[in-house]
Short mmCIF file of C-alpha atoms in Angstrom, two decimals:
data_model
loop_
_atom_site.label_atom_id
_atom_site.label_comp_id
_atom_site.label_asym_id
_atom_site.label_seq_id
_atom_site.Cartn_x
_atom_site.Cartn_y
_atom_site.Cartn_z
CA MET A 1 -0.05 0.08 -0.01
CA LEU A 2 2.84 2.37 0.78
CA THR A 3 4.28 1.78 -2.76
CA PHE A 4 0.65 2.60 -4.07
CA VAL A 5 0.53 5.90 -2.04
CA ALA A 6 3.95 6.95 -3.42
CA MET A 7 2.97 6.10 -7.01
CA LEU A 8 -0.19 8.16 -6.61
CA VAL A 9 0.98 11.16 -4.67
CA ASP A 10 4.57 11.56 -6.07
CA ASP A 11 5.30 11.77 -9.70
CA LEU A 12 7.84 8.97 -9.59
CA PRO A 13 8.71 6.52 -12.16
CA LEU A 14 7.57 2.88 -11.95
CA LEU A 15 10.37 0.83 -10.38
CA VAL A 16 9.77 -2.62 -11.49
CA ASP A 17 12.65 -4.12 -9.70
CA SER A 18 11.71 -2.89 -6.31
CA HIS A 19 7.92 -3.27 -6.69
CA PRO A 20 6.64 -6.31 -4.80
CA PRO A 21 4.65 -8.85 -6.75
CA PHE A 22 0.94 -8.25 -6.67
CA GLU A 23 -1.13 -10.88 -5.23
CA TRP A 24 -4.93 -11.37 -5.60
CA ASP A 25 -5.02 -11.00 -1.76
CA ARG A 26 -4.53 -7.38 -2.21
CA LEU A 27 -7.86 -6.72 -3.91
CA GLY A 28 -9.24 -9.56 -1.72
CA GLU A 29 -8.76 -7.31 1.35
CA HIS A 30 -11.50 -5.11 -0.22
CA LEU A 31 -13.50 -7.76 -2.08
CA PRO A 32 -13.03 -11.03 -0.04
CA TYR A 33 -13.83 -14.36 -1.62
CA GLU A 34 -16.53 -14.98 0.93
CA TRP A 35 -18.59 -12.15 -0.61
CA ILE A 36 -18.21 -13.64 -4.18
CA GLU A 37 -19.32 -17.12 -2.71
CA GLN A 38 -22.25 -15.49 -0.99
CA ALA A 39 -23.23 -13.51 -4.11
CA VAL A 40 -23.19 -16.78 -6.17
CA GLN A 41 -25.09 -18.79 -3.65
CA ALA A 42 -27.73 -16.08 -3.03
CA SER A 43 -28.57 -15.77 -6.64
CA GLY A 44 -28.53 -19.51 -7.30
CA SER A 45 -25.74 -19.40 -9.88
CA ALA A 46 -23.37 -21.80 -8.35
CA SER A 47 -22.09 -24.48 -10.74
CA LEU A 48 -23.13 -28.06 -9.92
CA ARG A 49 -20.37 -29.52 -12.06
CA ARG A 50 -16.46 -28.47 -12.17
CA ARG A 51 -16.01 -25.98 -14.91
CA ARG A 52 -13.05 -24.08 -16.08
CA LEU A 53 -15.05 -20.81 -15.62
CA PRO A 54 -17.47 -21.32 -12.65
CA ALA A 55 -19.55 -18.51 -11.53
CA GLN A 56 -17.01 -17.29 -9.10
CA GLN A 57 -14.35 -16.79 -11.81
CA VAL A 58 -17.00 -15.22 -14.11
CA VAL A 59 -17.62 -12.60 -11.44
CA TRP A 60 -13.93 -11.71 -11.42
CA LEU A 61 -14.01 -11.71 -15.25
CA VAL A 62 -16.88 -9.20 -15.51
CA ILE A 63 -15.20 -6.87 -13.08
CA ALA A 64 -11.85 -7.13 -15.03
CA LEU A 65 -13.63 -6.44 -18.36
CA ALA A 66 -14.33 -2.88 -17.11
CA LEU A 67 -10.56 -2.43 -16.17
CA TYR A 68 -9.38 -3.75 -19.63
CA ARG A 69 -11.94 -2.20 -21.93
CA HIS A 70 -9.60 -2.22 -25.01
CA GLN A 71 -8.88 -6.03 -24.77
CA SER A 72 -11.16 -8.70 -25.93
CA ILE A 73 -12.88 -11.04 -23.48
CA SER A 74 -10.53 -13.88 -24.50
CA GLU A 75 -7.45 -11.59 -23.88
CA VAL A 76 -8.65 -10.83 -20.49
CA VAL A 77 -9.33 -14.41 -19.49
CA ASP A 78 -5.97 -15.43 -20.81
CA GLY A 79 -4.03 -12.39 -19.53
CA LEU A 80 -5.22 -12.71 -15.91
CA GLU A 81 -5.48 -16.47 -16.12
CA LEU A 82 -9.10 -16.43 -14.74
CA ALA A 83 -9.90 -20.05 -16.05
CA LEU A 84 -9.20 -22.88 -13.82
CA PRO A 85 -6.41 -25.16 -15.20
CA ALA A 86 -7.21 -28.17 -17.13
CA PRO A 87 -4.84 -30.94 -18.45
CA ASP A 88 -6.49 -31.44 -21.69
CA ALA A 89 -7.06 -27.66 -22.66
CA SER A 90 -4.70 -24.79 -22.93
CA PHE A 91 -7.18 -22.05 -23.28
CA VAL A 92 -10.95 -21.32 -23.14
CA SER A 93 -12.83 -20.79 -26.28
CA LYS A 94 -14.90 -17.68 -26.93
CA SER A 95 -18.16 -19.68 -26.98
CA ALA A 96 -17.33 -21.15 -23.60
CA ILE A 97 -16.79 -17.72 -22.18
CA THR A 98 -20.16 -16.51 -23.58
CA GLN A 99 -21.91 -19.47 -22.17
CA ALA A 100 -20.23 -19.02 -18.70
CA ARG A 101 -21.51 -15.41 -18.59
CA GLN A 102 -25.09 -16.33 -19.52
CA ARG A 103 -25.06 -19.04 -16.92
CA THR A 104 -23.97 -16.65 -14.21
CA GLY A 105 -26.28 -13.84 -15.00
CA ALA A 106 -26.40 -10.30 -13.54
CA ALA A 107 -27.84 -11.21 -10.15
CA PRO A 108 -24.46 -12.22 -8.47
CA LEU A 109 -22.87 -8.88 -9.60
CA ALA A 110 -25.89 -6.81 -8.34
CA TRP A 111 -25.65 -8.68 -4.96
CA LEU A 112 -21.96 -8.03 -4.83
CA PHE A 113 -22.19 -4.36 -5.70
CA HIS A 114 -24.75 -3.68 -2.98
CA GLU A 115 -22.85 -5.54 -0.31
CA SER A 116 -19.49 -4.08 -1.26
CA ALA A 117 -20.72 -0.49 -1.69
CA ARG A 118 -22.49 -0.57 1.72
CA ASN A 119 -19.32 -1.81 3.57
CA TRP A 120 -16.79 0.33 1.51
CA VAL A 121 -18.59 3.65 2.00
CA ALA A 122 -18.92 2.92 5.68
CA GLN A 123 -15.24 1.99 6.24
CA ASP A 124 -13.64 5.56 6.30
CA GLN A 125 -16.93 7.44 7.00
CA ALA A 126 -15.66 8.87 10.25
CA GLN A 127 -12.78 10.52 8.41
CA TYR A 128 -15.10 12.54 6.04
CA LEU A 129 -17.99 13.61 8.08
CA PHE A 130 -19.34 17.24 7.80
CA LYS A 131 -20.53 18.33 11.14
CA GLY A 132 -21.44 14.71 12.05
CA PHE A 133 -23.22 13.97 8.78
CA SER A 134 -22.21 11.96 5.74
CA LEU A 135 -22.26 13.75 2.39
CA PHE A 136 -23.85 12.26 -0.75
CA ALA A 137 -24.98 13.60 -4.07
CA MET A 138 -27.66 12.11 -6.38
CA ASP A 139 -27.65 12.58 -10.13
CA GLY A 140 -28.45 10.88 -13.48
CA THR A 141 -26.62 9.81 -16.42
CA THR A 142 -26.94 7.69 -19.59
CA LEU A 143 -24.83 5.19 -21.33
CA ARG A 144 -25.05 3.59 -24.73
CA THR A 145 -25.43 -0.13 -25.31
CA ALA A 146 -24.69 -2.30 -28.24
CA ASP A 147 -27.32 -1.83 -31.10
CA SER A 148 -28.92 -5.17 -31.04
CA ALA A 149 -32.56 -5.89 -31.34
CA ALA A 150 -33.01 -7.07 -27.87
CA ASN A 151 -31.31 -4.01 -26.43
CA ARG A 152 -33.25 -1.63 -28.52
CA ARG A 153 -36.69 -3.22 -27.45
CA HIS A 154 -35.80 -3.21 -23.74
CA PHE A 155 -33.70 0.04 -23.19
CA GLY A 156 -35.14 2.20 -26.05
CA ALA A 157 -33.31 5.20 -27.35
CA SER A 158 -33.44 8.91 -27.48
CA ALA A 159 -35.70 10.76 -29.99
CA ALA A 160 -34.08 13.67 -31.99
CA VAL A 161 -35.64 16.19 -34.27
CA HIS A 162 -37.54 15.22 -37.41
CA ASP A 163 -38.65 11.94 -35.69
CA ARG A 164 -35.12 10.67 -35.87
CA VAL A 165 -34.31 7.86 -33.35
CA GLY A 166 -31.03 7.60 -31.57
CA SER A 167 -28.48 5.57 -33.30
CA TYR A 168 -27.80 3.46 -30.14
CA PRO A 169 -30.08 2.25 -27.35
CA GLN A 170 -29.28 3.72 -23.99
CA LEU A 171 -29.63 2.82 -20.40
CA ARG A 172 -30.37 5.56 -17.84
CA ALA A 173 -29.09 5.45 -14.38
CA VAL A 174 -29.42 7.52 -11.20
CA THR A 175 -26.60 7.20 -8.61
CA LEU A 176 -26.17 8.10 -5.02
CA THR A 177 -22.51 8.81 -4.74
CA ALA A 178 -20.30 9.70 -1.53
CA ILE A 179 -19.06 13.23 -2.17
CA PRO A 180 -15.78 13.01 -0.30
CA THR A 181 -14.52 9.64 -1.78
CA HIS A 182 -16.64 9.46 -5.01
CA LEU A 183 -17.63 5.94 -4.02
CA VAL A 184 -21.05 4.95 -5.61
CA ARG A 185 -23.32 4.00 -2.60
CA ASP A 186 -26.34 3.03 -4.50
CA VAL A 187 -27.79 2.96 -8.13
CA GLU A 188 -31.03 2.45 -10.04
CA PHE A 189 -30.73 1.97 -13.78
CA GLY A 190 -32.74 0.53 -16.63
CA PRO A 191 -34.47 1.58 -19.80
CA TYR A 192 -33.98 5.08 -21.20
CA ASP A 193 -37.58 5.97 -20.98
CA VAL A 194 -37.75 5.55 -17.34
CA ASN A 195 -37.82 9.08 -15.85
CA GLU A 196 -34.93 10.04 -13.34
CA MET A 197 -37.61 11.05 -10.72
CA ILE A 198 -38.95 7.48 -10.76
CA SER A 199 -35.45 5.99 -10.15
CA ALA A 200 -34.85 8.72 -7.53
CA ARG A 201 -38.01 7.68 -5.57
CA GLU A 202 -36.79 4.15 -5.72
CA LEU A 203 -33.43 5.19 -4.14
CA MET A 204 -35.07 7.44 -1.30
CA PRO A 205 -35.71 4.62 1.23
CA ARG A 206 -31.99 3.44 0.75
CA VAL A 207 -30.41 6.78 1.67
CA PRO A 208 -28.35 6.20 4.89
CA GLU A 209 -29.38 8.01 7.98
CA ASN A 210 -27.46 11.00 9.53
CA SER A 211 -26.74 12.14 5.99
CA ILE A 212 -27.01 15.30 3.78
CA THR A 213 -27.90 14.59 0.15
CA VAL A 214 -27.27 17.28 -2.44
CA PHE A 215 -29.43 17.23 -5.55
CA ASP A 216 -29.58 19.01 -8.94
CA LYS A 217 -32.52 21.32 -9.38
CA GLY A 218 -34.16 18.90 -11.71
CA PHE A 219 -34.96 16.60 -8.74
CA LEU A 220 -37.12 19.54 -6.86
CA SER A 221 -40.17 17.70 -5.91
CA ALA A 222 -42.19 17.91 -2.70
CA GLN A 223 -42.90 14.15 -2.93
CA LEU A 224 -39.17 13.33 -3.30
CA LEU A 225 -37.69 15.54 -0.64
CA CYS A 226 -40.48 15.12 1.99
CA SER A 227 -40.09 11.36 1.69
CA LEU A 228 -36.29 11.77 2.16
CA VAL A 229 -36.65 13.76 5.39
CA ALA A 230 -39.56 11.65 6.85
CA GLY A 231 -38.23 8.22 5.81
CA GLY A 232 -35.22 8.04 8.28
CA GLU A 233 -33.49 9.73 11.11
CA ASN A 234 -31.46 12.87 10.36
CA ARG A 235 -31.77 12.70 6.63
CA HIS A 236 -31.54 16.21 5.07
CA PHE A 237 -31.28 17.70 1.51
CA ILE A 238 -29.78 20.70 -0.33
CA ILE A 239 -31.18 21.63 -3.76
CA PRO A 240 -31.28 24.73 -5.82
CA ALA A 241 -34.67 26.33 -6.36
CA LYS A 242 -36.05 26.79 -9.93
CA SER A 243 -36.63 30.08 -11.45
CA ASN A 244 -40.38 29.54 -11.15
CA THR A 245 -40.42 28.26 -7.50
CA ARG A 246 -42.76 30.40 -5.25
CA TRP A 247 -42.94 30.48 -1.55
CA GLU A 248 -44.08 32.44 1.50
CA VAL A 249 -41.49 33.92 3.79
CA LEU A 250 -42.03 32.87 7.45
CA SER A 251 -39.08 34.20 9.21
CA GLY A 252 -35.49 35.31 8.82
CA GLU A 253 -33.44 37.98 6.94
CA SER A 254 -32.73 38.46 3.41
CA GLY A 255 -30.44 35.73 2.10
CA ASP A 256 -31.33 33.31 4.81
CA GLN A 257 -35.02 32.71 5.37
CA MET A 258 -37.54 30.06 6.38
CA VAL A 259 -40.07 29.62 3.59
CA ARG A 260 -43.26 27.70 3.01
CA MET A 261 -44.27 26.24 -0.35
CA ARG A 262 -47.58 24.96 -1.44
CA VAL A 263 -47.96 21.45 -2.84
CA SER A 264 -49.70 21.44 -6.28
CA PRO A 265 -53.10 19.66 -6.63
CA GLN A 266 -51.47 17.48 -9.26
CA ALA A 267 -48.81 16.19 -6.79
CA ARG A 268 -51.29 15.54 -4.04
CA LYS A 269 -53.57 13.71 -6.36
CA ALA A 270 -50.61 11.47 -7.42
CA CYS A 271 -49.41 11.13 -3.68
CA PRO A 272 -52.41 11.76 -1.30
CA GLU A 273 -50.24 11.46 1.80
CA LEU A 274 -48.49 14.66 0.91
CA PRO A 275 -49.27 17.83 3.08
CA GLU A 276 -50.87 20.98 1.64
CA SER A 277 -47.50 22.78 2.18
CA TRP A 278 -43.91 21.98 3.06
CA GLN A 279 -41.11 24.16 4.59
CA ALA A 280 -37.54 24.71 3.96
CA ARG A 281 -34.77 27.15 4.59
CA ALA A 282 -33.67 29.34 1.54
CA VAL A 283 -30.16 30.40 1.41
CA LEU A 284 -28.79 32.92 -1.12
CA ALA A 285 -25.68 31.71 -2.89
CA VAL A 286 -23.45 33.83 -5.01
CA ASP A 287 -20.69 32.01 -7.22
CA ALA A 288 -17.40 33.41 -8.43
CA GLY A 289 -18.93 34.83 -11.51
CA GLY A 290 -21.63 36.77 -9.56
CA ARG A 291 -24.33 34.46 -10.44
CA GLN A 292 -27.10 34.13 -7.73
CA ARG A 293 -29.05 31.07 -6.82
CA VAL A 294 -31.29 30.11 -3.97
CA LEU A 295 -30.52 26.97 -2.10
CA LEU A 296 -33.48 25.10 -0.36
CA THR A 297 -32.49 22.86 2.60
CA SER A 298 -33.94 20.95 5.46
CA LEU A 299 -30.86 22.10 7.63
CA SER A 300 -32.88 24.67 9.70
CA ASP A 301 -30.38 25.06 12.54
CA ARG A 302 -28.70 28.35 11.76
CA GLN A 303 -26.30 28.06 14.81
CA ARG A 304 -24.94 24.72 13.67
CA PHE A 305 -25.21 25.18 9.85
CA LYS A 306 -24.24 28.60 8.76
CA ALA A 307 -25.34 29.96 5.38
CA GLY A 308 -21.62 29.65 4.11
CA ASP A 309 -21.83 25.90 5.17
CA ILE A 310 -24.80 25.18 3.01
CA VAL A 311 -23.26 26.89 -0.02
CA SER A 312 -19.92 24.97 0.39
CA CYS A 313 -21.79 21.77 0.60
CA TYR A 314 -23.65 22.47 -2.64
CA GLU A 315 -20.56 23.64 -4.40
CA ARG A 316 -18.84 20.11 -3.70
CA ARG A 317 -21.58 18.44 -5.53
CA TRP A 318 -20.17 19.46 -8.91
CA GLN A 319 -17.20 17.16 -8.23
CA ILE A 320 -19.57 14.26 -8.63
CA GLU A 321 -19.91 15.12 -12.21
CA THR A 322 -16.36 13.93 -12.73
CA SER A 323 -17.28 10.44 -11.50
CA TYR A 324 -19.35 9.93 -14.58
CA ARG A 325 -16.49 11.07 -16.73
CA GLU A 326 -14.20 8.70 -14.98
CA LEU A 327 -16.40 5.80 -15.48
CA LYS A 328 -17.55 6.44 -19.01
CA GLN A 329 -14.41 8.05 -20.51
CA SER A 330 -11.37 7.12 -18.47
CA MET A 331 -12.31 3.43 -17.70
CA LEU A 332 -14.20 2.75 -20.99
CA GLY A 333 -11.46 4.66 -22.89
CA MET A 334 -13.99 6.73 -24.81
CA GLU A 335 -15.66 3.54 -25.85
CA LEU A 336 -19.02 4.73 -24.80
CA THR A 337 -20.86 1.63 -25.86
CA LEU A 338 -21.08 -1.42 -23.59
CA ARG A 339 -19.89 -4.69 -25.12
CA SER A 340 -22.92 -6.91 -24.35
CA GLN A 341 -25.42 -7.72 -27.01
CA THR A 342 -28.15 -9.06 -24.68
CA VAL A 343 -30.20 -7.31 -22.13
CA GLU A 344 -28.90 -9.60 -19.20
CA GLY A 345 -25.40 -9.10 -20.35
CA VAL A 346 -25.73 -5.25 -20.27
CA TYR A 347 -27.01 -5.47 -16.66
CA GLN A 348 -24.17 -7.78 -15.67
CA GLU A 349 -21.56 -5.60 -17.42
CA PHE A 350 -22.82 -2.35 -15.91
CA TRP A 351 -22.82 -3.86 -12.33
CA GLY A 352 -19.26 -5.04 -12.97
CA ALA A 353 -18.20 -1.76 -14.12
CA LEU A 354 -19.56 -0.07 -10.96
CA ILE A 355 -17.78 -2.60 -8.69
CA ALA A 356 -14.42 -1.88 -10.72
CA TYR A 357 -14.91 1.85 -10.35
CA ASN A 358 -15.58 1.60 -6.70
CA LEU A 359 -12.39 -0.62 -6.33
CA ILE A 360 -10.31 2.08 -7.72
CA ARG A 361 -12.01 4.82 -5.62
CA LEU A 362 -11.37 2.62 -2.54
CA GLU A 363 -7.83 2.30 -3.29
CA MET A 364 -7.52 6.06 -3.76
CA ALA A 365 -9.27 6.78 -0.43
CA LYS A 366 -6.96 4.40 1.38
CA ALA A 367 -3.86 5.94 -0.29
CA ALA A 368 -5.07 9.47 0.47
CA LEU A 369 -5.53 8.65 4.21
CA GLU A 370 -2.11 7.19 4.50
CA ALA A 371 -0.63 10.24 2.63
CA GLY A 372 -2.54 12.74 4.74
CA ARG A 373 -4.27 14.01 1.50
CA THR A 374 -7.84 14.03 0.38
CA PRO A 375 -8.98 11.63 -2.53
CA GLU A 376 -9.74 14.72 -4.72
CA GLU A 377 -6.01 15.50 -4.77
CA LEU A 378 -5.12 12.09 -6.40
CA SER A 379 -5.30 11.26 -10.02
CA PHE A 380 -8.02 8.73 -11.00
CA ILE A 381 -6.23 7.84 -14.27
CA ARG A 382 -2.95 7.18 -12.52
CA ALA A 383 -4.68 5.03 -9.89
CA PHE A 384 -6.59 3.22 -12.76
CA HIS A 385 -3.41 2.46 -14.64
CA THR A 386 -1.69 1.31 -11.51
CA ILE A 387 -4.32 -1.22 -10.67
CA GLN A 388 -4.29 -2.40 -14.26
CA TYR A 389 -0.44 -2.82 -14.16
CA GLU A 390 -0.60 -4.67 -10.75
CA MET A 391 -3.30 -7.17 -11.96
CA THR A 392 -1.26 -7.88 -14.99
CA TRP A 393 1.89 -8.18 -13.03
CA ALA A 394 0.21 -10.58 -10.62
CA ALA A 395 -0.84 -13.06 -13.46
CA VAL A 396 2.80 -12.95 -14.88
CA THR A 397 4.67 -13.31 -11.68
CA ARG A 398 2.92 -16.02 -9.84
CA SER A 399 5.64 -18.41 -10.68
CA TYR A 400 9.27 -17.94 -12.00
CA GLY A 401 9.94 -18.71 -15.61
CA LYS A 402 6.28 -18.34 -16.57
CA LEU A 403 6.72 -15.99 -19.58
CA PRO A 404 7.86 -18.83 -21.98
CA ALA A 405 4.87 -20.78 -21.26
CA LEU A 406 2.59 -17.76 -21.71
CA LEU A 407 4.12 -17.16 -25.13
CA ALA A 408 3.84 -20.68 -26.03
CA ARG A 409 0.22 -20.68 -25.16
CA LEU A 410 -0.22 -17.43 -27.08
CA ARG A 411 1.16 -19.17 -30.21
CA GLU A 412 -1.06 -22.08 -29.66
CA ARG A 413 -4.16 -19.97 -29.44
CA LEU A 414 -3.31 -18.02 -32.68
CA LYS A 415 -3.22 -21.43 -34.49
CA GLN A 416 -6.75 -21.92 -33.31
CA LEU A 417 -8.25 -18.56 -33.94
CA PRO A 418 -9.38 -19.19 -37.54
CA ASN A 419 -11.50 -22.12 -36.26
CA GLU A 420 -13.49 -20.05 -33.78
CA LYS A 421 -15.96 -18.38 -36.33
CA ARG A 422 -19.39 -19.41 -35.54
CA PRO A 423 -21.35 -20.82 -38.58
CA GLY A 424 -24.19 -18.89 -39.72
CA ARG A 425 -23.21 -15.70 -38.02
CA SER A 426 -24.11 -12.52 -39.78
CA CYS A 427 -22.39 -9.16 -39.25
CA ALA A 428 -24.36 -6.76 -41.45
CA ARG A 429 -22.99 -3.34 -41.61
CA ALA A 430 -25.25 -0.28 -41.03
CA VAL A 431 -24.60 3.40 -41.44
CA LYS A 432 -25.39 5.23 -38.18
CA SER A 433 -27.06 8.68 -38.63
CA ARG A 434 -25.22 11.48 -37.08
CA PRO A 435 -27.31 13.64 -34.69
CA PHE A 436 -27.95 17.26 -35.79
CA ARG A 437 -26.13 19.81 -33.56
CA TYR A 438 -28.75 22.39 -34.35
CA THR A 439 -32.34 22.24 -35.34
CA VAL A 440 -32.68 22.44 -39.03
CA ARG A 441 -34.89 25.31 -40.33
CA TYR A 442 -36.77 24.78 -43.55
CA LEU A 443 -37.50 27.89 -45.60
CA LYS A 444 -40.24 28.18 -48.04
CA ARG A 445 -39.12 29.65 -51.31
CA ASP A 446 -41.22 30.94 -54.13
CA LEU A 447 -40.48 29.04 -57.17
CA ASN A 448 -42.63 31.21 -59.51
#
């Protein structure tokens, strides 16, 4: 771990000779094998017969696919030696890998994500509390999936101008992310047409107690925010008001007031348990460019939470936007389309990507604590590349003199590659329409 800290904090060259060989036990400290066993057993994916790629190995494979986005699945299996050894086979065929992923499904990865995220976020929570509260941010994003018929039917796609349909199906996700460490605490994702507010309502019961959640103004809803506060002990929110938000001032001075807002008849009809009105504290915030916005919050104690505290908490929310960039661009290497052609495969792959992202962020948090820094001061890309290197180094250095055997197996695999084409497989090419950047204006011309 000390070597990892030095590599992240100091801009030092990688010293291969002095670097200790990486062992799977290192990641096992964070992701113990018992969790993977429980995930497989709880989802009913355990293999009854001995296979080269049992469900436990497939779980590691799916996580590794997110760390090695530019390598094929076969290369990842071979490079990390994920398949169990067999005397009569030197490598695993592509079809066997595909069947192993299909047998395992997405359920073990989903179970493992929720179990690991809950434990990892709580590990160093005391180090990053804000006045005794954990800080979270909730926001949404989209991710493209492979353009298969199954994915398009299930996930749907965005609609552009002139009735053009998006070139790729997309999944929509809403995440609950820890602001200090950027660890994804919880997530809801599915078809593109599912509104973010629906996913946010699903996440509300799972927001931890003694926490402050910062929202984008698109989530401003009496039903959402009231359920957050009433659904647990000491759960609070900070959210900017919209330009058309109206309220009645109850007390306070200009820039820091207690206000009351009426609940619309439409909202009460959809949710009859909502009150006729709800209260919040309105704090005026001015950014560096002079732009003003009003922040609504349930933190009504002015003695404990000054107006400046509310503003600083909200400003930290923007750091969470970088977590989507790190996941979609740094990890996926600008390959914004997921690999999987099937719906179950997309869910499995996205769960694995979230676990892999949290593993990197957890290592960064541990390194930052040892170095006396904050996780925001460390480079995500440097940490990502370090873990990639160490996992590859682990596979190569498990025994001395292994490189010749790896090269021999690579040559053997190259001999067999032409025979792995599946009969009857069609790979029709299609030209994807490019989205218009601006709305096209059609002009009527007099042809006479």
